[in-house]
Coordinates of C-alpha atoms and ligand atoms in Angstrom, one line a residue:
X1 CA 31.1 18.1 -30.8
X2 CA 27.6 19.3 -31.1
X3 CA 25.9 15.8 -31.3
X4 CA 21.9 15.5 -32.2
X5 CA 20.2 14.6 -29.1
X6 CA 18.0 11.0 -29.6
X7 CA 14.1 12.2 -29.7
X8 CA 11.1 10.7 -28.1
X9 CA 7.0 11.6 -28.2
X10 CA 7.0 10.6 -24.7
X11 CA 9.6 10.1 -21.9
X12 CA 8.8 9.1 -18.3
X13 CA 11.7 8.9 -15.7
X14 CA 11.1 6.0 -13.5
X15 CA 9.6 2.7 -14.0
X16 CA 7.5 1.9 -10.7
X17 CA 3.8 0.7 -10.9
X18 CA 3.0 4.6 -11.9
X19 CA 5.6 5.0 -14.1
X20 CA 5.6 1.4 -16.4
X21 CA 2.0 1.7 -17.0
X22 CA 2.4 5.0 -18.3
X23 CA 4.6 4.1 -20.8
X24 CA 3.2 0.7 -22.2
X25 CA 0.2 3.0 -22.4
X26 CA 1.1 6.1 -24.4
X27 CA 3.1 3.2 -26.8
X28 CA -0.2 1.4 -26.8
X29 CA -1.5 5.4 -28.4
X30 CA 1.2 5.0 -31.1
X31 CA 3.6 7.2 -29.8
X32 CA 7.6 6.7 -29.3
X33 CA 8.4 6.5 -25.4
X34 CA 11.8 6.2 -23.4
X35 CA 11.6 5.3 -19.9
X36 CA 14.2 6.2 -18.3
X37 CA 15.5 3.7 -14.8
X38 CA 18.4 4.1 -12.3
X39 CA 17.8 0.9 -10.7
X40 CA 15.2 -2.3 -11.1
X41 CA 12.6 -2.2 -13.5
X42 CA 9.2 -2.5 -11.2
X43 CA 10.5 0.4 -9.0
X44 CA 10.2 0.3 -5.1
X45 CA 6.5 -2.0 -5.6
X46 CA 7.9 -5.3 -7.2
X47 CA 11.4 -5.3 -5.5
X48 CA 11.7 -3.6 -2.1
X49 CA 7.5 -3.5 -1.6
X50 CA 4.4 -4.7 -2.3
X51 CA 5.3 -8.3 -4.3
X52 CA 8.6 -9.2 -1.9
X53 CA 6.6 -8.6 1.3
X54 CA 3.5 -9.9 0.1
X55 CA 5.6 -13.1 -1.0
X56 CA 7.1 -13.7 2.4
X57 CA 3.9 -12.7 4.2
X58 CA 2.2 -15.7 1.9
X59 CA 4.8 -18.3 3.1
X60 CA 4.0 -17.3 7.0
X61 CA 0.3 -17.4 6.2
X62 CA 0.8 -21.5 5.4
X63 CA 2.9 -21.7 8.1
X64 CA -0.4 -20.4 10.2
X65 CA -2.6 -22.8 8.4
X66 CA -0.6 -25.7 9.2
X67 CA -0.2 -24.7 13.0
X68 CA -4.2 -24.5 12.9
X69 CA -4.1 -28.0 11.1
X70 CA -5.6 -29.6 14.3
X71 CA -8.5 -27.5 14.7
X72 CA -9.4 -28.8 11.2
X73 CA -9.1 -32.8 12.3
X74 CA -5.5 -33.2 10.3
X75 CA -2.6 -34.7 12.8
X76 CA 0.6 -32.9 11.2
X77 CA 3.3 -33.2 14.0
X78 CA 5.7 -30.6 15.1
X79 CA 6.4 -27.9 12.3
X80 CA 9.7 -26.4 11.0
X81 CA 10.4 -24.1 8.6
X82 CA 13.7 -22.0 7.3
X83 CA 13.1 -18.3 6.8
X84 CA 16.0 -18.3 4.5
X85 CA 14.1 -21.0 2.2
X86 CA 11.0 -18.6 2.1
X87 CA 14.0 -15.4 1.2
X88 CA 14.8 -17.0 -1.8
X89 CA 11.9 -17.9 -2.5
X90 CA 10.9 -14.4 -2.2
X91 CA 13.5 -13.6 -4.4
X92 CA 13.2 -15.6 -7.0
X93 CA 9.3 -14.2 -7.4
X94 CA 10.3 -10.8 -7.6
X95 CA 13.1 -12.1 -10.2
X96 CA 10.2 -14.0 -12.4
X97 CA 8.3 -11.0 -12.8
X98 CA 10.9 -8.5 -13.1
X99 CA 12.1 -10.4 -16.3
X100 CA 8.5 -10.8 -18.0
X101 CA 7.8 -6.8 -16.9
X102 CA 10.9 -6.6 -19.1
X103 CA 9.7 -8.8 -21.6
X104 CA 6.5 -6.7 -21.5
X105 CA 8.0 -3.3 -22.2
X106 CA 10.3 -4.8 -25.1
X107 CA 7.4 -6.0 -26.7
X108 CA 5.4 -2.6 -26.6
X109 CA 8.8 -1.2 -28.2
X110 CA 9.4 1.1 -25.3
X111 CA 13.3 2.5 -25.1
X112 CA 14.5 1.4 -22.1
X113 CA 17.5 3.9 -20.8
X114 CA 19.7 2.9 -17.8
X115 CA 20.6 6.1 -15.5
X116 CA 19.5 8.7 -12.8
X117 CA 17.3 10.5 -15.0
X118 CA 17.5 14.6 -14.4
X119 CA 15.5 17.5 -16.4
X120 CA 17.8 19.8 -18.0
X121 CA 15.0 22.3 -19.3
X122 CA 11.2 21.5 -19.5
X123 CA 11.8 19.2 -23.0
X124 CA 15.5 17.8 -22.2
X125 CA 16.3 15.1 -19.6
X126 CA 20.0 13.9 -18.9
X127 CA 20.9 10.1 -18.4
X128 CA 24.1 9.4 -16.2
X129 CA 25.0 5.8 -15.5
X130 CA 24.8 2.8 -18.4
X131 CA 23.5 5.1 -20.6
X132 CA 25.4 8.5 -20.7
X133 CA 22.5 10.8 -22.9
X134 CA 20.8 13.5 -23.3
X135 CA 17.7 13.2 -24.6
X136 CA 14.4 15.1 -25.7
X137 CA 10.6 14.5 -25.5
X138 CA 7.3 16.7 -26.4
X139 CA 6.2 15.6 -23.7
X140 CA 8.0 14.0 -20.1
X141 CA 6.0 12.1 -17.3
X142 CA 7.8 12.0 -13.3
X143 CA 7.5 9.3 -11.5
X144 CA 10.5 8.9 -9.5
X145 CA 8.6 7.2 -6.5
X146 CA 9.6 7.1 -2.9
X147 CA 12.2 5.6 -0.4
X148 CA 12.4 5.2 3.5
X149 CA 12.5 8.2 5.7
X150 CA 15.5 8.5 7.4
X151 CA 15.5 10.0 11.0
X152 CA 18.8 12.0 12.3
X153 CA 17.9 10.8 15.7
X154 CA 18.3 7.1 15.0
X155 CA 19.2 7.1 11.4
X156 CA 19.6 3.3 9.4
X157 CA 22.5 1.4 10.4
X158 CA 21.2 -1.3 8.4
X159 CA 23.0 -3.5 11.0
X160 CA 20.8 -3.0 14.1
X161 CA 18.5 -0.4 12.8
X162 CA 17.0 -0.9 9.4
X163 CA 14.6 0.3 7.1
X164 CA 11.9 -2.0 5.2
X165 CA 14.1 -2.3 2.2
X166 CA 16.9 -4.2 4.4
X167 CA 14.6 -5.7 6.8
X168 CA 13.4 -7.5 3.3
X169 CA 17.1 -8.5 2.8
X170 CA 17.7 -10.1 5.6
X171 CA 18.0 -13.8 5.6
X172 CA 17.7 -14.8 9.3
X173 CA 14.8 -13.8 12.2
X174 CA 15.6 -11.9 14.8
X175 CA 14.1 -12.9 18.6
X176 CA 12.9 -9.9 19.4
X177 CA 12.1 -6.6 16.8
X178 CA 11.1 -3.1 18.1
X179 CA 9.1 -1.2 15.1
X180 CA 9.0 2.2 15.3
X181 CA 5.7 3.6 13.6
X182 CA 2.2 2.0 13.7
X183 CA 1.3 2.6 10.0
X184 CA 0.8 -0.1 7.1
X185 CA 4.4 -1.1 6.3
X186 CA 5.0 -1.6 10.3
X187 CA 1.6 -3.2 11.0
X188 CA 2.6 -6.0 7.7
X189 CA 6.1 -6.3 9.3
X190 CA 4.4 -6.9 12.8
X191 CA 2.2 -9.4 11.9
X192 CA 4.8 -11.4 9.1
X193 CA 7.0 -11.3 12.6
X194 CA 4.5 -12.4 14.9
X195 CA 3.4 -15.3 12.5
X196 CA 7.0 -16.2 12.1
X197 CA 7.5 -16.3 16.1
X198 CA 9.5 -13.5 16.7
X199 CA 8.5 -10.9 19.6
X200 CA 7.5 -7.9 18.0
X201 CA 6.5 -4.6 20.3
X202 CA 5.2 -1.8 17.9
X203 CA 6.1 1.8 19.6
X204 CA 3.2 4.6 18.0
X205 CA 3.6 8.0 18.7
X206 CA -0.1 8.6 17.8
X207 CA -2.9 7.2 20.0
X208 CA -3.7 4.5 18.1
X209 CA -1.9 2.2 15.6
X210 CA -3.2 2.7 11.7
X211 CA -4.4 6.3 12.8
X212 CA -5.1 7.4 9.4
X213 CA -7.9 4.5 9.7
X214 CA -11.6 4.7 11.0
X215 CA -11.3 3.9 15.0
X216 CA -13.2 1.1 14.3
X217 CA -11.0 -0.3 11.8
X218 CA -8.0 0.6 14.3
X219 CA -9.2 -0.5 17.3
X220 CA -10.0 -4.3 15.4
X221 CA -6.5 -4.7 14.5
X222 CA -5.2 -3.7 17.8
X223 CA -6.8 -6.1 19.6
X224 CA -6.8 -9.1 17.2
X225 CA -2.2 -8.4 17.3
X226 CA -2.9 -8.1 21.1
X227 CA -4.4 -11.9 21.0
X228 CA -1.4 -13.0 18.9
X229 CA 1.0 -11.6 21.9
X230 CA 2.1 -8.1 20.1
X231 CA 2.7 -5.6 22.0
X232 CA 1.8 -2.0 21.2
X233 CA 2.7 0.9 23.1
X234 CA 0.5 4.0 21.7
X235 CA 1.7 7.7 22.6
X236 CA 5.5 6.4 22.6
X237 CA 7.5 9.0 21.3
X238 CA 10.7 7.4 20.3
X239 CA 14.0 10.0 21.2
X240 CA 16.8 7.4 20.3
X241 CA 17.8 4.1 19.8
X242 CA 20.9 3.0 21.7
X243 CA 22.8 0.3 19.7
X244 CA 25.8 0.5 22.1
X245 CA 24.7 -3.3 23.4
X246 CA 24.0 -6.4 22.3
X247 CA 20.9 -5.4 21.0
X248 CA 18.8 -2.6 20.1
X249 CA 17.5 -0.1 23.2
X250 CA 14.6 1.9 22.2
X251 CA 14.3 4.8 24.2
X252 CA 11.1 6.9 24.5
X253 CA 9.9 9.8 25.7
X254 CA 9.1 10.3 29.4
X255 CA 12.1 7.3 30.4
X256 CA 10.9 4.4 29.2
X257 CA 13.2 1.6 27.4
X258 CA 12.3 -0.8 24.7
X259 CA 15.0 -4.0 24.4
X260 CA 14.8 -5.4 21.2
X261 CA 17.5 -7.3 18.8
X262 CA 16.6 -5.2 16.0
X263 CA 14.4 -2.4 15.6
X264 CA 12.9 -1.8 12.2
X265 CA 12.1 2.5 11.6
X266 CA 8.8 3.2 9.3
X267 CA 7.9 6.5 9.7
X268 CA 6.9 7.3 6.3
X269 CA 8.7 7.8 3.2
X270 CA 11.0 10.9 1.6
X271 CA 9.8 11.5 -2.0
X272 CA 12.4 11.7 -4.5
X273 CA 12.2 14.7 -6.6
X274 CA 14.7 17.1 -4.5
X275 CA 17.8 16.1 -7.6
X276 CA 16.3 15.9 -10.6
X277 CA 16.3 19.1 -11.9
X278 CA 12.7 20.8 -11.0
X279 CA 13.8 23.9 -11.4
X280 CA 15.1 23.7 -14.6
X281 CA 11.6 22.8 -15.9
X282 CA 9.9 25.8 -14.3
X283 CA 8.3 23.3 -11.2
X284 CA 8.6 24.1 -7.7
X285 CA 7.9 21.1 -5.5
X286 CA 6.1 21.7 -2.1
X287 CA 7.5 22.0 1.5
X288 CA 7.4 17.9 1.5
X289 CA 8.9 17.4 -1.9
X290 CA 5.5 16.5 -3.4
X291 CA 4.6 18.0 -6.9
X292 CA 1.4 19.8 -7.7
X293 CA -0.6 18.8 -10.4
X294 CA -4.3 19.2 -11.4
X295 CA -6.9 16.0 -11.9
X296 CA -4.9 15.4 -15.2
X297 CA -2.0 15.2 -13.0
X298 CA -0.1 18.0 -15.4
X299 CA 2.6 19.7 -13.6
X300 CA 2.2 23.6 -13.4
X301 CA 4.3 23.1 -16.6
X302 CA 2.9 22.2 -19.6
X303 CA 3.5 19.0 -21.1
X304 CA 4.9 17.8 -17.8
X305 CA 3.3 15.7 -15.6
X306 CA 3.6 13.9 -12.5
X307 CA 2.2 10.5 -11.0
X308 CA 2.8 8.4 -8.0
X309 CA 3.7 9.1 -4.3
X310 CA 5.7 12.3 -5.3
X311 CA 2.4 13.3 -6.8
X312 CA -0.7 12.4 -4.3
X313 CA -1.4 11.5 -0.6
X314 CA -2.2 8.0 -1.8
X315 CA 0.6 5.9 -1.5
X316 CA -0.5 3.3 -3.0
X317 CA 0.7 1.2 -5.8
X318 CA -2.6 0.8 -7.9
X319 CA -3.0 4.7 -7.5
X320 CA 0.0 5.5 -9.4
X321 CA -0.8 3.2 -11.7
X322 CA -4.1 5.3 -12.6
X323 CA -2.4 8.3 -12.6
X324 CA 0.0 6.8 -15.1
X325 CA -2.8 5.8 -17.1
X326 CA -4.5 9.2 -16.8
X327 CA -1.0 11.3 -17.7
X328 CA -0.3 9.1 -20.6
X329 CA -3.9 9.4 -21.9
X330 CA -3.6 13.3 -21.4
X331 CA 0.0 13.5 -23.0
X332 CA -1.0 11.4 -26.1
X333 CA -4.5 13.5 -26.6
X334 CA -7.1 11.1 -25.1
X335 CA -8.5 13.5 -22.4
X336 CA -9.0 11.7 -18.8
X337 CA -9.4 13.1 -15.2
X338 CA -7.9 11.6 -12.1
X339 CA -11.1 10.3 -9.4
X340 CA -9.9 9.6 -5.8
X341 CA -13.8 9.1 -4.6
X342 CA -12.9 5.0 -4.7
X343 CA -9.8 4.4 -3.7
X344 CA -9.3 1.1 -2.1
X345 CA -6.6 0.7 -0.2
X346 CA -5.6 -2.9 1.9
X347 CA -3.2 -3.5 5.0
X348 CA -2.0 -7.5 4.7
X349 CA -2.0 -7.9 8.1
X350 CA -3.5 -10.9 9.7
X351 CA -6.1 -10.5 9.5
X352 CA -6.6 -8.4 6.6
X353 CA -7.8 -5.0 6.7
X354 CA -9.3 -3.1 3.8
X355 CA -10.9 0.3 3.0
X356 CA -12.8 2.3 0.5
X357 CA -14.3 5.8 0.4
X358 CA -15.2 7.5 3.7
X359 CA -15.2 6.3 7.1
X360 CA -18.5 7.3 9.1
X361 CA -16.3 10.2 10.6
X362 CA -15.3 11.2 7.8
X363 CA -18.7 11.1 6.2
X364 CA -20.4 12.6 9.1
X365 CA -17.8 15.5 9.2
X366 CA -18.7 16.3 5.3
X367 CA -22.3 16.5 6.9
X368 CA -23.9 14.0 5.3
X369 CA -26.8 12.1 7.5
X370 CA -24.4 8.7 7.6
X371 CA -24.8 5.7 9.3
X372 CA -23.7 2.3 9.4
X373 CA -24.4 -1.2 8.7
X374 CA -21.8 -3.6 10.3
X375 CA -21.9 -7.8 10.2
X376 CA -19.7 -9.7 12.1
X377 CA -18.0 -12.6 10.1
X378 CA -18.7 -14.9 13.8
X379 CA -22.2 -14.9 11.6
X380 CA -20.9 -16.3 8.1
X381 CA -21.4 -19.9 7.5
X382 CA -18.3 -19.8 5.0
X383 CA -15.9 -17.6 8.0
X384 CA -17.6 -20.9 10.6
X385 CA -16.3 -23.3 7.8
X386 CA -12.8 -22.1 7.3
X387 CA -12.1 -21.4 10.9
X388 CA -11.7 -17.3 9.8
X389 CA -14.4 -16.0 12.3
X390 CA -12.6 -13.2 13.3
X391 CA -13.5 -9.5 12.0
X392 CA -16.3 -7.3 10.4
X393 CA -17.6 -6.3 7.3
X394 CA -19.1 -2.7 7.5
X395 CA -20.9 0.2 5.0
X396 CA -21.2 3.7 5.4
X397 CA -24.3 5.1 3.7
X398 CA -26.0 8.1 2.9
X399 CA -29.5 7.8 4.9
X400 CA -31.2 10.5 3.2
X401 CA -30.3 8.6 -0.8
X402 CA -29.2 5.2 0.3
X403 CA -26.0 5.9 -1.5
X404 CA -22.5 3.8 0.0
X405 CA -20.2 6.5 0.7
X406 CA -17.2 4.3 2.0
X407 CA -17.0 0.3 3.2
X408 CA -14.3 -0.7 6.1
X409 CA -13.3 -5.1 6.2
X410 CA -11.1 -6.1 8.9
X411 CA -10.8 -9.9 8.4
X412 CA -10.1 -13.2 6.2
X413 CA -9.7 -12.3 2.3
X414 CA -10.3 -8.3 3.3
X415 CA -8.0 -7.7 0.5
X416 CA -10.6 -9.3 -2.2
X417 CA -13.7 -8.7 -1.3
X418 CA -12.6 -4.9 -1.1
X419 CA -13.4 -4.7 -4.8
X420 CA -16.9 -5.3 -4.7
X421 CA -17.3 -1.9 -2.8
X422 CA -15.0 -0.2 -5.3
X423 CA -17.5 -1.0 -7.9
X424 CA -20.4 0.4 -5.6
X425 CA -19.1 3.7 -4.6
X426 CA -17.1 4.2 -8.0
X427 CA -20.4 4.0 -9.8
X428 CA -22.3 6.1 -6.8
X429 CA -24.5 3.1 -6.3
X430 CA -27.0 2.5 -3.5
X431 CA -27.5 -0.3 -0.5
X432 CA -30.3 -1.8 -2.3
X433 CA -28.1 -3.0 -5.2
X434 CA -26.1 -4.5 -2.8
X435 CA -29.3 -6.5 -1.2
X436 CA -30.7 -6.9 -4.6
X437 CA -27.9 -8.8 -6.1
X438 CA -27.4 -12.1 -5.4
X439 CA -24.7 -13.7 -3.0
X440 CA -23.3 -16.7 -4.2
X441 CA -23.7 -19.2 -0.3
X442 CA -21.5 -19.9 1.1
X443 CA -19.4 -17.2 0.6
X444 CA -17.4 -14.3 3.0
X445 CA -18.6 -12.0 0.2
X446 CA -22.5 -12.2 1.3
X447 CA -20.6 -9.9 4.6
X448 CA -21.4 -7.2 2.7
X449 CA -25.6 -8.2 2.1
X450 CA -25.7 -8.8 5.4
X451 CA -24.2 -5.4 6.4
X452 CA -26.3 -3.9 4.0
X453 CA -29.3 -5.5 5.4
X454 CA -28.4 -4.2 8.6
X455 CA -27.6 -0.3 7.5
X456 CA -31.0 -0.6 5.6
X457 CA -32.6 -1.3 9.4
X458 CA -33.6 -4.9 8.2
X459 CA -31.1 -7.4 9.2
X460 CA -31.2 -10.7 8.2
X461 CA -28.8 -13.1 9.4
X462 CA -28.4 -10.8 13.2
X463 CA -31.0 -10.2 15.3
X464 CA -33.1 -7.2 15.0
X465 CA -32.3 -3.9 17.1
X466 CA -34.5 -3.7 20.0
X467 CA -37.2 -1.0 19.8
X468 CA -37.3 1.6 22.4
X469 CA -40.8 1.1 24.6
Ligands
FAD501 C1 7.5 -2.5 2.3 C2 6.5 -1.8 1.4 C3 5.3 -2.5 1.1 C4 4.3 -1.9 0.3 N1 3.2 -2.6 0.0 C5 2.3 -2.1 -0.8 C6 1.1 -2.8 -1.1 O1 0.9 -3.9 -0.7 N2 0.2 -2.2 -1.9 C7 0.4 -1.0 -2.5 O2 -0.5 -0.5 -3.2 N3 1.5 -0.3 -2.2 C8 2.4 -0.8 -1.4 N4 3.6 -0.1 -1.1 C9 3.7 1.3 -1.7 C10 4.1 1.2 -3.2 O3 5.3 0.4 -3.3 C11 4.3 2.6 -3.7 O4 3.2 3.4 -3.5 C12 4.6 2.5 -5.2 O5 5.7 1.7 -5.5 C13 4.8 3.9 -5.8 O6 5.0 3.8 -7.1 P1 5.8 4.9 -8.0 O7 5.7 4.5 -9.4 O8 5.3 6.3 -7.6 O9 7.3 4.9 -7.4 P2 8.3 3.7 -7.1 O10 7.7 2.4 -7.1 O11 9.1 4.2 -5.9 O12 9.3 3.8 -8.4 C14 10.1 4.8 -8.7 C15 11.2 4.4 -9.6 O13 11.9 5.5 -10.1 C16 13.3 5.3 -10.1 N5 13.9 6.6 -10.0 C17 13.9 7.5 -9.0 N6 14.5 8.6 -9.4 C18 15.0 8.4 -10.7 C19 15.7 9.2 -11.6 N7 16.0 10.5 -11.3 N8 16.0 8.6 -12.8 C20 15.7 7.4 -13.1 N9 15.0 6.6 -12.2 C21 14.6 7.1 -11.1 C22 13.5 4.4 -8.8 O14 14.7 3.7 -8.9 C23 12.3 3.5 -8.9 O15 12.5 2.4 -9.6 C24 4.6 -0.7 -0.3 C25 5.8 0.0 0.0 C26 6.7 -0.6 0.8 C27 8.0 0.2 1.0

């Protein structure tokens, strides 16, 4: 039977934070759209990411607060708490927002389809699972997103060896977990751990944990988990993981052993574009599985595009959620070019670290005559007042213009006051609009005055730099 396939102006396959946004948005330019989802609606972000770690991280940070409670004059007693209390709570957050992003895409009239979505040509994409279809588009947006990396070596038991999506899962603490990468999702795990009073020893085969970081920034965060009691072991090339025992042990190279209960692997994350039928649409991935587009993040076929972690270095949530914005605009006729000059991007450690734009490497390395204004938070009256007096605030800037070419924040509410400094280098702007506009006192924002103070040689809550005789 030759039936007529269902058509659609726009189809995207995947509904993460790149792909959802895409859609509400070419609906929102008046155009038909089917997104297409083999799992959870909210992709790997809202239920094995972002919002459940970011949930469970939230219950251990009032855990910390009430362990502190002395410090602030308030007698509390001994404190309990019941990890798999905070699981469901965890659980039930990611539920309450899974149903109103539903709600959400209903409302915008978007087709939802249930199935492994996989290109049959450039215009047709198959559906197999609750919906069995075949279905065309004019134009089809990627955004099949990411999962763990699994290494042959020591590959996921899920028992004894697990990845971040069944480390989530689990509903009681280990005493002891080995991590096995130094990177964001192991540095968040570490420090949720840590808070929650497990031992946590983080193995990094690089020289420093959060290499991909300013040395600076790296070197903060080292030393403020070392001060907390986690242990990092930097060059420690892990060869196995001997699961034999009771427990986990690590082993690395040169014959070293690292006992743990548990050990969690995040080594990065495989992108998932190797099964859904590339070829057939005339795109060939690269080496890593990523896909190549240009900064309208079109596939080198037309009318197809890509967004997310298969298609960008930045994985990052609110990056693919621009590029979604940006392919939708360019598949419904509203011309828009991807930026990456201010990205910010946070690690929700504690404490919090947060970046935007170039480190002082980077921007001395792209020649420009950079320096840098750091203030310590020891110097805020607000970071005195709430105990947070921990961490920098520092900006990278442009001597010869004045121009902010990146910010680094290690420290209490990094993760907001990151957004002040994606305003300033998004709109090129210069350190004396930073020291022009007023502060609100007392605030951990005015951090940022201060450090501009101090990169324009002028400092005024730090003493001045000593001149040379
Ligand atoms: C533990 C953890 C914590 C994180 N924390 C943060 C954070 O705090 N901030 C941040 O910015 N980023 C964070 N990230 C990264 C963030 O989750 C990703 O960058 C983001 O989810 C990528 O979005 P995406 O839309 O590209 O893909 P995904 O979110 O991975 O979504 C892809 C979707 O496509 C579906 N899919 C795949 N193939 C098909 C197919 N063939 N047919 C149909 N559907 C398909 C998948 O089921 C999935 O739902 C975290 C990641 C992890 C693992």
């Amino acid at each position: 039977m030759n039936e007529k396939k269902q058509h659609f102006d726009v189809a995207v396959i995947g509904s993460g934070p790149g792909g959802y946004p895409a859609a509400i948005k070419a609906a929102q330019n008046g155009k038909s759209v089917a997104l297409i989802e083999a799992k959870d609606a909210g992709g790997t972000c809202l239920n094995r990411g972002c919002i459940p770690s970011k949930t469970l991280i939230a219950s251990a940070e009032v855990l910390h607060k009430i362990q502190e409670a002395e410090q602030f004059g308030i007698v509390v007693g001994s404190v309990e708490f019941d990890y798999s209390k905070m699981v469901d709570r965890k659980d039930s957050v990611v539920t309450k927002i899974r149903t109103s992003l539903e709600g959400l895409l209903a409302s915008n009239k978007i087709t939802m389809l249930r199935g492994f979505g996989k290109l049959t040509s450039p215009r047709t994409i198959k559906i197999m699972g609750k919906d069995n279809i075949e279905i065309t588009a004019d134009k089809i947006i990627i955004a099949t997103g990411s999962e763990p990396r699994n290494i042959p070596a020591f590959p996921f038991d899920y028992k004894k060896i697990h990845d971040s999506t069944s480390l989530l899962e689990l509903r009681t603490l280990p005493k002891r977990l080995a991590i096995v990468g130094g990177g964001v999702i192991g540095c968040e795990f570490a420090s949720l751990y840590a808070i929650l009073g497990v031992e946590v020893t983080i193995l990094e085969m690089m020289p420093r944990i959060i290499p991909m970081e300013a040395e600076s920034v790296s070197t903060a965060l080292a030393k403020a988990f070392q001060k907390k009691g986690i242990r990092i072991e930097t060059n420690a090339v892990v060869e196995g993981i001997d699961t034999s025992g009771k427990g986990v042990k690590v082993k690395l190279a040169g014959g070293k052993t690292v006992e743990a209960d548990i050990a969690l692997v995040a080594v990065g994350r495989k992108l998932n574009t190797s099964d859904i039928g590339l070829d057939k649409a005339g795109i060939a991935p690269l080496d890593n599985g990523m896909i190549p587009v240009n900064d309208r993040m079109e596939t080198q076929t037309p009318g197809i595009y890509a967004i997310g972690d298969i298609a960008s270095k930045w994985w990052l949530a609110h990056v693919a959620t621009h590029q979604g914005l940006v392919a939708a605009n360019n598949a419904t006729g509203h011309p828009m070019r991807m930026n990456y000059n201010a990205v910010p991007s946070v690690i929700f450690t504690s404490p919090e670290v947060a970046t935007v734009g170039m480190s002082l490497e980077q921007a001395l390395e792209k020649r420009y005559r950079a320096t840098v204004g750091a203030f310590p938070f020891q110097a805020l009256g607000k970071s005195q007042a709430a105990l947070q007096t921990d961490g920098f605030a520092q900006i990278v800037l442009d001597k010869t213009t004045g121009q902010v070419l990146g910010a680094q924040v290690v420290g209490h509410e990094a993760s907001t006051l990151i957004a002040e400094m994606a305003i300033v280098i998004a709109n090129e702007l210069t350190v004396e609009c930073i020291t022009e506009t007023i502060h609100a006192h007392p605030t951990i924002a005015e951090a940022w005055m201060e450090a501009a103070f101090v990169g324009e040689d002028a400092p005024l809550h730090w003493p001045p730099k000593r001149q040379n005789k």
